[in-house]
Structures are given as structure tokens and as C-alpha cells.
PDB file of C-alpha atoms in Angstrom:
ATOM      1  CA  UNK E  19       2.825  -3.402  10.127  1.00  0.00           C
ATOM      2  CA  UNK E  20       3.279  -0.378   8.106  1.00  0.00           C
ATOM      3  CA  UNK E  21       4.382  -0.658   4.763  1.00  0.00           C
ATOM      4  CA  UNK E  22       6.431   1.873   2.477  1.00  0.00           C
ATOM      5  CA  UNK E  23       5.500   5.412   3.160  1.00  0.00           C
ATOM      6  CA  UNK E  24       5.782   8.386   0.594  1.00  0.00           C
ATOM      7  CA  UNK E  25       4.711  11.808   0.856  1.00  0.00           C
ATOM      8  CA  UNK E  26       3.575  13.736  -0.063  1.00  0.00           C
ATOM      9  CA  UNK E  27       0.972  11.703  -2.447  1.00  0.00           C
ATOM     10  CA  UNK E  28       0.353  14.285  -4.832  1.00  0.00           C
ATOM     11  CA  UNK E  29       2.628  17.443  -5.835  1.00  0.00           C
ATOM     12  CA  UNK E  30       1.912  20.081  -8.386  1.00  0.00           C
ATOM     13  CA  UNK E  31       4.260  23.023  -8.792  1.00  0.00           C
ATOM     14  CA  UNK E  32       5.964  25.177 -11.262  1.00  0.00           C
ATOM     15  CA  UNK E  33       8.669  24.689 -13.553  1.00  0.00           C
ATOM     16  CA  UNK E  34      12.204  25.887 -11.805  1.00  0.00           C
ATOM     17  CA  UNK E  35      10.733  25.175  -8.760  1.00  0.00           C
ATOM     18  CA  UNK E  36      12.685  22.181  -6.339  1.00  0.00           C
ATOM     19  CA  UNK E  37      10.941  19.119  -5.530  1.00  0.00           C
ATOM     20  CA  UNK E  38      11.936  16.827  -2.836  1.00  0.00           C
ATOM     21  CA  UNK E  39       9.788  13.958  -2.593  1.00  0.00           C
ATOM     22  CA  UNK E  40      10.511  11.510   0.844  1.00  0.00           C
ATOM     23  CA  UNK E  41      10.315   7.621   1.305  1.00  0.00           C
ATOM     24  CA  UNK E  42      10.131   5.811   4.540  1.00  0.00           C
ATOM     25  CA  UNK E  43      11.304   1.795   3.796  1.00  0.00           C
ATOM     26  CA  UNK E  44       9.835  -0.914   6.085  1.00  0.00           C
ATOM     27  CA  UNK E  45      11.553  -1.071   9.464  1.00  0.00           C
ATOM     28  CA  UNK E  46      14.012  -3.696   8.701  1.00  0.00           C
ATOM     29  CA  UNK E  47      14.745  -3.529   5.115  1.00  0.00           C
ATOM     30  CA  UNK E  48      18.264  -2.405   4.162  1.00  0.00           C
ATOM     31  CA  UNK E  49      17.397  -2.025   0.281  1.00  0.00           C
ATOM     32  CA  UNK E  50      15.881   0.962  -0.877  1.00  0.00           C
ATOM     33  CA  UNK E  51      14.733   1.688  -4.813  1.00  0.00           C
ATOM     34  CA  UNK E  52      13.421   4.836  -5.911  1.00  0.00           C
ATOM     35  CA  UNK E  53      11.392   4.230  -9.592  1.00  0.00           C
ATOM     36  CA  UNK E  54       9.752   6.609 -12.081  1.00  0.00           C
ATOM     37  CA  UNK E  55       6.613   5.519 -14.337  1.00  0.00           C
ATOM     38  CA  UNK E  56       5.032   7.192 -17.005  1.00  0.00           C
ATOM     39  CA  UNK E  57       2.929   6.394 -19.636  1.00  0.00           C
ATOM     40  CA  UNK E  58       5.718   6.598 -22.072  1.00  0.00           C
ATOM     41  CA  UNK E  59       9.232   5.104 -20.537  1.00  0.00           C
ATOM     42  CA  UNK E  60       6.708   2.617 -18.364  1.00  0.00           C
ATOM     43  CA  UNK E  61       9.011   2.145 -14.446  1.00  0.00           C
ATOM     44  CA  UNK E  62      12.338   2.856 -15.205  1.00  0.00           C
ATOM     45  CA  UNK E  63      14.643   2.380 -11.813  1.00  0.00           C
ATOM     46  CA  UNK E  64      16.525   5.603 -10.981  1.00  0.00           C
ATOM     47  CA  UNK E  65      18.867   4.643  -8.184  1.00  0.00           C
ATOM     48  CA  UNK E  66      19.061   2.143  -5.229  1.00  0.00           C
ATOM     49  CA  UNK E  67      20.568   1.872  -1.977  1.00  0.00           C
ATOM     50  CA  UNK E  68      22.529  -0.936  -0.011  1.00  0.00           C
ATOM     51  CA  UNK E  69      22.520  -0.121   3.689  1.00  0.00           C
ATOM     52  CA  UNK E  70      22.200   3.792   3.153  1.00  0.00           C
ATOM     53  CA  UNK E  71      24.264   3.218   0.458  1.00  0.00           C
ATOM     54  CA  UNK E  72      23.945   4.281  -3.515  1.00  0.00           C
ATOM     55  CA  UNK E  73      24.726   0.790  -5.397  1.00  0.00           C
ATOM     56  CA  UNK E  74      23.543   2.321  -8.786  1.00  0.00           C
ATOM     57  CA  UNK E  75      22.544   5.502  -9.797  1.00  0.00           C
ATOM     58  CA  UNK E  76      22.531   4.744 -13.646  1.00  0.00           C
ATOM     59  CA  UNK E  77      18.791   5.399 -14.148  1.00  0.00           C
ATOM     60  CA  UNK E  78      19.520   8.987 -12.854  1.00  0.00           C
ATOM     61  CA  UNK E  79      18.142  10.954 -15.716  1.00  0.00           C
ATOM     62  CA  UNK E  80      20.562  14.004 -15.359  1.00  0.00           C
ATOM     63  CA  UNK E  81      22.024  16.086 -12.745  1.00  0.00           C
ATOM     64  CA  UNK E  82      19.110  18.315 -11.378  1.00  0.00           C
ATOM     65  CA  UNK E  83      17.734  15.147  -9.669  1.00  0.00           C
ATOM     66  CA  UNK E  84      19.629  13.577  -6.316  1.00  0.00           C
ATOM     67  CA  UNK E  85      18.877  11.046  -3.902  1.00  0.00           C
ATOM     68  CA  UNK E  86      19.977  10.891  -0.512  1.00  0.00           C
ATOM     69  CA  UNK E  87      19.753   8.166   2.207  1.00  0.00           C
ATOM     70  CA  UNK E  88      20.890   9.913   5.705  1.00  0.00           C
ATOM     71  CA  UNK E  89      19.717   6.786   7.880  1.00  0.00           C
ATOM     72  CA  UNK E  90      18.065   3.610   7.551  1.00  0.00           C
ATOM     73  CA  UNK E  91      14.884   4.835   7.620  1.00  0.00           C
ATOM     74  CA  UNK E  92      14.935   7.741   5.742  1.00  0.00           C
ATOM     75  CA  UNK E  93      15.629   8.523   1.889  1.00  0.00           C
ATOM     76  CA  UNK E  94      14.529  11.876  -0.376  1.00  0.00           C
ATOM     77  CA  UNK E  95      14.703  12.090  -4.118  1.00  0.00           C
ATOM     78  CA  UNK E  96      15.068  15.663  -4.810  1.00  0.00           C
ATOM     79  CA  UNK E  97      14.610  17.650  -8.370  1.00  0.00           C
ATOM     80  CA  UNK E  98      16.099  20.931  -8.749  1.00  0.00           C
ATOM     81  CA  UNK E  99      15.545  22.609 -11.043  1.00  0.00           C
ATOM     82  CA  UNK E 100      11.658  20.903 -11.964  1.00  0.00           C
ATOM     83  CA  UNK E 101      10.551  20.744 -15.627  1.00  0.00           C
ATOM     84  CA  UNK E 102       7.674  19.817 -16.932  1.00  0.00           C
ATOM     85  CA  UNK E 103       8.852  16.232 -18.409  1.00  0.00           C
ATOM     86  CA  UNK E 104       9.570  15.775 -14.713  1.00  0.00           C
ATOM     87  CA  UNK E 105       5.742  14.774 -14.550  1.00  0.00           C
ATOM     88  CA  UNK E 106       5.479  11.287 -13.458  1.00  0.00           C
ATOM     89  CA  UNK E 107       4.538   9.082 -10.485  1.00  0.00           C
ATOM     90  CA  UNK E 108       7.563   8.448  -8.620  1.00  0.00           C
ATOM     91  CA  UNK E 109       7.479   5.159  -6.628  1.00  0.00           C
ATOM     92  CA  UNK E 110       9.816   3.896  -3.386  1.00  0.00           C
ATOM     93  CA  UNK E 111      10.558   0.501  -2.627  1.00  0.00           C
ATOM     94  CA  UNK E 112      12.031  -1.303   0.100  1.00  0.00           C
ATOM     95  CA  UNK E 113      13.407  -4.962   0.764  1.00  0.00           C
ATOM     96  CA  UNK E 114      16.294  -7.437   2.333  1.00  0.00           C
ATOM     97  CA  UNK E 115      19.229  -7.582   0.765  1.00  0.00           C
ATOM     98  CA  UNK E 116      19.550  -9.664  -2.005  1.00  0.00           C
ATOM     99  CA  UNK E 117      18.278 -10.721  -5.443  1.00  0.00           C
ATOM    100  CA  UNK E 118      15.580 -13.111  -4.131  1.00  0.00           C
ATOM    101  CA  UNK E 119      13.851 -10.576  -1.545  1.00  0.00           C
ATOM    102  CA  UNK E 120      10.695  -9.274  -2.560  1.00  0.00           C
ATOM    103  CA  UNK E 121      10.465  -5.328  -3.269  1.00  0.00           C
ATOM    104  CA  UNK E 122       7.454  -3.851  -1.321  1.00  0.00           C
ATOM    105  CA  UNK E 123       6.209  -0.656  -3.057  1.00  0.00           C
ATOM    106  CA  UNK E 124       4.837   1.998  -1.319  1.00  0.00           C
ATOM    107  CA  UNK E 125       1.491   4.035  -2.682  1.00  0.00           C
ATOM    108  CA  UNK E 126       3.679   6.242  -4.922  1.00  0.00           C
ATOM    109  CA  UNK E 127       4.295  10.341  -5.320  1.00  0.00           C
ATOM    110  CA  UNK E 128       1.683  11.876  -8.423  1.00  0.00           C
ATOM    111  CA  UNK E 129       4.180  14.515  -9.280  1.00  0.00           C
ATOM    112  CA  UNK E 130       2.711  17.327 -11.871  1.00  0.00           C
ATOM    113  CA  UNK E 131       5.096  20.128 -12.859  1.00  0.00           C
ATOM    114  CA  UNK E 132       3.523  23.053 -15.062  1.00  0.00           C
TER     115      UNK E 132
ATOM    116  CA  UNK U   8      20.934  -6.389 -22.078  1.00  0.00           C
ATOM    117  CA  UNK U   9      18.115  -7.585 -19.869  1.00  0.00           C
ATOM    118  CA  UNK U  10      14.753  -7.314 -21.169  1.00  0.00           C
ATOM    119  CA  UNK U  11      11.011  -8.364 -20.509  1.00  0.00           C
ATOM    120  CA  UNK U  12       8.313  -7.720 -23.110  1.00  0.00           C
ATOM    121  CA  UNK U  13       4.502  -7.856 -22.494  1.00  0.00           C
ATOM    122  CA  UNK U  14       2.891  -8.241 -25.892  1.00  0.00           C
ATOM    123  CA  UNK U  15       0.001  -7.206 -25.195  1.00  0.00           C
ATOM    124  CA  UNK U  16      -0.846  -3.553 -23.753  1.00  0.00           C
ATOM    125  CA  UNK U  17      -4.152  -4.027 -23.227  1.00  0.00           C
ATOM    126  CA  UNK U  18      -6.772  -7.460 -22.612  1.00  0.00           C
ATOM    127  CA  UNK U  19     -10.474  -7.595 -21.960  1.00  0.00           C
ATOM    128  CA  UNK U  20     -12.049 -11.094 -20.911  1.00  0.00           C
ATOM    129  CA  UNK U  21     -15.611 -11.120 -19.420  1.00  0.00           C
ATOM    130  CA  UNK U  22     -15.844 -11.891 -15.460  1.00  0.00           C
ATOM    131  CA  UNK U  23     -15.873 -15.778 -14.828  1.00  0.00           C
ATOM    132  CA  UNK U  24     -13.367 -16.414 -17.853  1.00  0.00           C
ATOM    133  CA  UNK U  25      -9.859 -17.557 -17.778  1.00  0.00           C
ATOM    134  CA  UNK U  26      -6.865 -15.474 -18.118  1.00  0.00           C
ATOM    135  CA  UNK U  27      -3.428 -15.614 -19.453  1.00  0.00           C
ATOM    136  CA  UNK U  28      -0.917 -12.613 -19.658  1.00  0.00           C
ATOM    137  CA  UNK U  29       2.087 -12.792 -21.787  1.00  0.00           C
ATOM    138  CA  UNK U  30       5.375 -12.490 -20.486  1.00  0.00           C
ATOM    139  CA  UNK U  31       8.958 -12.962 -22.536  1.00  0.00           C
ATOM    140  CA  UNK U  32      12.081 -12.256 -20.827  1.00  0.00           C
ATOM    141  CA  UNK U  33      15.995 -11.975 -22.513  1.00  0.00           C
ATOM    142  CA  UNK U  34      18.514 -12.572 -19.838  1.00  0.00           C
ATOM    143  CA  UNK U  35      21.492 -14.621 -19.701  1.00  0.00           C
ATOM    144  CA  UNK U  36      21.716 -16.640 -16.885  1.00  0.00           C
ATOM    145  CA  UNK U  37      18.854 -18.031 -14.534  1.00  0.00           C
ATOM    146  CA  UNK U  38      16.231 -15.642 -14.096  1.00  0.00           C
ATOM    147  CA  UNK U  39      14.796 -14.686 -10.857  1.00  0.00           C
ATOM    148  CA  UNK U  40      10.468 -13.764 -11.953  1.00  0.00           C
ATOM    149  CA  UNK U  41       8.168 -11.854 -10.735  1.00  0.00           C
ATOM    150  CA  UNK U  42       4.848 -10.581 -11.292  1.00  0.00           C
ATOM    151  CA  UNK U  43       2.924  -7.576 -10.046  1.00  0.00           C
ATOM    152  CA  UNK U  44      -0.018  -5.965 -10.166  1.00  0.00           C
ATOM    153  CA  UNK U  45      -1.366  -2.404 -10.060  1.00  0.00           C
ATOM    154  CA  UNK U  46      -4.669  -1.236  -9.085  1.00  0.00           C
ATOM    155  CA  UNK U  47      -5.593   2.739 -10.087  1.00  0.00           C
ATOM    156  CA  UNK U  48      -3.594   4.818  -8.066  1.00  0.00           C
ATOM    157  CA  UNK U  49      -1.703   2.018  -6.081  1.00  0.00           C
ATOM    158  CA  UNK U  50       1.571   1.258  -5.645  1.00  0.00           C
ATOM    159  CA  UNK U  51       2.545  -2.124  -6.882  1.00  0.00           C
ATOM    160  CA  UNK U  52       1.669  -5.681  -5.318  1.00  0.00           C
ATOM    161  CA  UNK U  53       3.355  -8.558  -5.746  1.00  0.00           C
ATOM    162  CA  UNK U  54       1.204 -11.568  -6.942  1.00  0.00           C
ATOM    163  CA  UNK U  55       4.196 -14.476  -7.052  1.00  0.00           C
ATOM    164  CA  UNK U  56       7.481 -15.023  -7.880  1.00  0.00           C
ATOM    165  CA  UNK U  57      10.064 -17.673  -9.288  1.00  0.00           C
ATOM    166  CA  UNK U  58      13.283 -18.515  -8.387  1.00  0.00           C
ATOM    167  CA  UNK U  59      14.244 -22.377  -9.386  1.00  0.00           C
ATOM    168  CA  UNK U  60      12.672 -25.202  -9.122  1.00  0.00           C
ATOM    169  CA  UNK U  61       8.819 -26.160  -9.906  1.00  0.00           C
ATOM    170  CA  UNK U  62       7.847 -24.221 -12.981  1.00  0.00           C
ATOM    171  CA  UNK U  63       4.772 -23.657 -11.919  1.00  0.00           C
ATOM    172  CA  UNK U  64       4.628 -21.177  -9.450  1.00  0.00           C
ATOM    173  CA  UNK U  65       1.377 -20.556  -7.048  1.00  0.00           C
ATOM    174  CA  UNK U  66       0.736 -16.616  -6.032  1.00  0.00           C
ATOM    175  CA  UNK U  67      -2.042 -14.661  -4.101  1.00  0.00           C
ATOM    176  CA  UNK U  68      -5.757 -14.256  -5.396  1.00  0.00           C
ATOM    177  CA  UNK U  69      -5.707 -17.705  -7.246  1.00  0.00           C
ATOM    178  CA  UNK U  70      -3.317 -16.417  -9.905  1.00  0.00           C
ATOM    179  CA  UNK U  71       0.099 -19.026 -11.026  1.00  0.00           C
ATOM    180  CA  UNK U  72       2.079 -18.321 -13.574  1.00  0.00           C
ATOM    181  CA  UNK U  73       4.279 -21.200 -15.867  1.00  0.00           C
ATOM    182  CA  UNK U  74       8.371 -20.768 -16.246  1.00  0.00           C
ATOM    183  CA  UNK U  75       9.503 -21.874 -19.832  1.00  0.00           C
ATOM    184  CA  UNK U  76      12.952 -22.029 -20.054  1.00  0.00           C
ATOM    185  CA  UNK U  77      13.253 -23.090 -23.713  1.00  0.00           C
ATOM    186  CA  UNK U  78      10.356 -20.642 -24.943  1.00  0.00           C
ATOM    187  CA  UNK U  79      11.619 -17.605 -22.485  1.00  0.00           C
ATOM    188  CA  UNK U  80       7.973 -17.079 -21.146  1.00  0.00           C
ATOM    189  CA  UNK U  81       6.072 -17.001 -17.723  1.00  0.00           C
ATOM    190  CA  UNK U  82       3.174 -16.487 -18.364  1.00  0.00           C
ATOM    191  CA  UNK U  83       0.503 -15.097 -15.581  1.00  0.00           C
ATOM    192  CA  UNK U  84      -2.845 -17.643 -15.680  1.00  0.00           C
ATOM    193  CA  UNK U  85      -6.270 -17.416 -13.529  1.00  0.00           C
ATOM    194  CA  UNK U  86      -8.715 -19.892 -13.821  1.00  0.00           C
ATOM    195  CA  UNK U  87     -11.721 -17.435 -13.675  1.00  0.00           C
ATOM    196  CA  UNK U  88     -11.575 -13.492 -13.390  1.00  0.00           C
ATOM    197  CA  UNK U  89     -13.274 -11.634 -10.970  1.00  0.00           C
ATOM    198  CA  UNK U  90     -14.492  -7.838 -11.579  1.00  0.00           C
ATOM    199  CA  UNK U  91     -11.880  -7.009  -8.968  1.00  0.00           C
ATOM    200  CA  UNK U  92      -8.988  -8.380 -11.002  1.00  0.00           C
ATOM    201  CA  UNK U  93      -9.249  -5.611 -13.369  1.00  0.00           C
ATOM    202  CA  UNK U  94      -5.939  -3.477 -12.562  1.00  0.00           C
ATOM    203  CA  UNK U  95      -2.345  -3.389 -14.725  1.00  0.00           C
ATOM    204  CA  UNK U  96       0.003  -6.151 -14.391  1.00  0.00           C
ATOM    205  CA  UNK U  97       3.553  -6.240 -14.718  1.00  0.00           C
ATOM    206  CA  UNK U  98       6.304  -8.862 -15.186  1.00  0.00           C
ATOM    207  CA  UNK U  99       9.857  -8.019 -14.050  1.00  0.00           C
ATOM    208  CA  UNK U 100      13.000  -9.782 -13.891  1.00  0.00           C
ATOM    209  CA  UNK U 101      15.530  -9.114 -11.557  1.00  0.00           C
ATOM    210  CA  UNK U 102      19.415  -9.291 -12.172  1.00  0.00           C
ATOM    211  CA  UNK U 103      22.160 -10.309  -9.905  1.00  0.00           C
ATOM    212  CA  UNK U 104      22.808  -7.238  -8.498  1.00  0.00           C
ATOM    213  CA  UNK U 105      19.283  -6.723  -7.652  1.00  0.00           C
ATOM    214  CA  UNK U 106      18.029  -4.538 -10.118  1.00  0.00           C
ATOM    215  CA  UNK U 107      13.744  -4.968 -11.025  1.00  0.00           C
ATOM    216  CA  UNK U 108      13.466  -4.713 -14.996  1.00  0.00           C
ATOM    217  CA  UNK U 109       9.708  -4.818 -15.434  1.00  0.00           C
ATOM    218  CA  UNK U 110       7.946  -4.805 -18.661  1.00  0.00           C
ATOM    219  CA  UNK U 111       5.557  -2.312 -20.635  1.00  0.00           C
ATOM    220  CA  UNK U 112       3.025  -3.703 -18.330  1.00  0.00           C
ATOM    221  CA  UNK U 113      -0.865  -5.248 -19.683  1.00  0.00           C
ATOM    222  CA  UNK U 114      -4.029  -3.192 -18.424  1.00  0.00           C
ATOM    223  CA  UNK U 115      -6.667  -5.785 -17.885  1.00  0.00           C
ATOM    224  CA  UNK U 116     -10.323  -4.861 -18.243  1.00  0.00           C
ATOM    225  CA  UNK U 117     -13.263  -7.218 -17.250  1.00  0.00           C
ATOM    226  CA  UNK U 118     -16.757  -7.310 -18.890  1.00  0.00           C
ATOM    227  CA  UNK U 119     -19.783  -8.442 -16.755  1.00  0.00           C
TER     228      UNK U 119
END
């Protein structure tokens, strides 16, 4: 079975420029987490989804990023405008519903913005 | 607030010795545990989790880990390391609403 899928892997652009970075859950799951780590803030949750829907958005740094979930397989975290403290890996996760399902985390986006 | 430390950010043990991560966690009902691990430019992996129940908690590659309610631990243990082990290890607890709170993380280096 194929786990969580991100792409792309790696991204380097320019400051100013938008980012969109794209997560494929598990077929199945109806949770879906995006997460940022960094050597500094460690993985920080930014927002998750119930059934395509946002459930908590709190870890949202600030407006320029969004996350959409248009179906159940199919979720984007976009940044717009990029700045350099953007830099981070940016991981999506996918699971049941509920507190005791396990999160499955795909290989992560290496985002670099100069 | 919900919180889980890892005190320590970095551990080296030679291959063949045992193993014990450190994990405290601050939350105010009964926890729901997990640890993962992280190999270089992996996603994360879950080695085992705890719910209720027996406090000692069997995972993947021969790792357990020990729930202590009274000392707010659960701690990661392996009877002997393998080279392969090396990687960065995280503890998280989850809340209610199902939210991961992971820790600072522990790299783990292994000597020959």
C-alpha cells in the first residue's frame, strides 16, 4: 500500500515567490495534519483536517500561509508571499479519526527560500 | 498547557549496549503516548504507543518503552543497539482533540 505522498521533496525558490507544497493521505484516512520542523521550533502542528475539514488552524504562523483540503484525497499548504524563515521541512500526515489512531507521516517537503 | 520534554538532545552508546531515552510529559488527564523515530531525511515512524493499561508497552525493532504515571515519564528502552538504530527519536503526546505534541526530540549516535 502506498503511504503519505508529498511533493515535491525538495523546493528552493526566492523570497516573494508562492509556494504550494501538496499531500496525498492514505486512501482511507479522514484525518489530515500538515507539520513544520526546524532545528529551532522542533515539529510544531500548523493545521489539521476532519473529513476535508479544518478542526484547528492555531499553529498557522500568519496569514501568507493557507491550507486547503478540496477532497479526501487531496490537501495543499500554500505560502504566499515566501520568506526566508519560511525554510523548513514541512511534513503531512494522515490517520482515522480519533485520538487513538496512529498518524502515518509521509517523507516530508525540504523547503529552502533565499 | 500540554507539554513533553526530552532531556537530552543528543546520546551516544556503542553498538551492542542498552538504551534508554528520556521522556516527561505535563498533561492533565490520561495521556495517550507515542514514540517515533526519524532516520536522515525520513519522514517519521512510529515505534509504539500507549493508551491504558499494561505500562509496559512492546513496539517494532525490539524497542518498549515504561508508562509512569506518578513520575510523568515513558521512557523509550532497547536491550542492545544496533548501528542501524542511530536516527532521532521523538516522544509525543496526543490530546483529546487529536492534536500530536512531540518533544525537542534526542539524536542518537552509535559507536562500533
Amino acid at each position: 500500500d502506498a503511504g503519505v505522498i508529498q511533493s515535491p521533496r525538495h523546493e528552493v525558490t526566492e523570497m516573494g515567490q508562492e509556494v504550494t507544497l501538496r499531500c496525498k493521505p492514505i486512501s482511507g484516512h479522514n484525518s489530515l495534519f500538515w507539520y513544520r520542523q526546524t532545528m529551532m521550533r522542533g515539529l510544531e502542528l500548523l493545521i489539521y483536517f476532519n473529513n476535508n475539514v479544518p478542526i484547528d488552524d492555531s499553529g498557522m504562523p500568519e496569514d501568507r500561509f493557507s491550507a486547503k483540503m478540496p477532497n479526501a484525497s487531496f490537501s495543499t499548504l500554500k505560502i504566499q508571499p515566501s520568506e526566508p524563515r519560511d525554510s523548513a521541512v514541512y511534513f503531512c500526515a494522515s490517520s482515522l479519526q480519533g485520538a487513538r489512531e496512529t498518524q502515518y507521516f509521509g517523507p516530508g517537503t525540504r523547503l529552502l527560500v533565499l | 498547557a500540554q507539554s513533553v520534554t526530552q532531556p537530552d538532545i543528543h546520546i551516544t552508546v556503542s553498538e551492542g549496549a542498552s538504551l534508554e531515552l528520556r521522556c516527561n510529559y505535563s498533561y492533565g488527564a490520561t495521556p495517550y503516548l507515542f514514540w517515533y523515530v526519524q532516520s536522515p531525511g525520513q519522514g517519521l515512524q512510529l515505534l509504539l504507543k500507549y493508551f491504558s493499561g499494561d505500562t509496559l508497552v512492546q513496539g517494532i525493532k525490539g524497542f518498549e518503552a515504561e508508562f509512569k504515571r506518578s513520575q510523568s515519564s515513558f521512557n523509550l528502552r532497547k536491550p542492545s543497539v544496533h548501528w542501524s538504530d542511530a536516527a532521532e527519536y521523538f516522544c509525543a503526546v496526543r490530546n483529546q482533540g487529536g492534536k500530536l505534541i512531540f518533544g525537542q526530540g534526542t539524536e542518537l549516535s552509535v559507536k562500533p
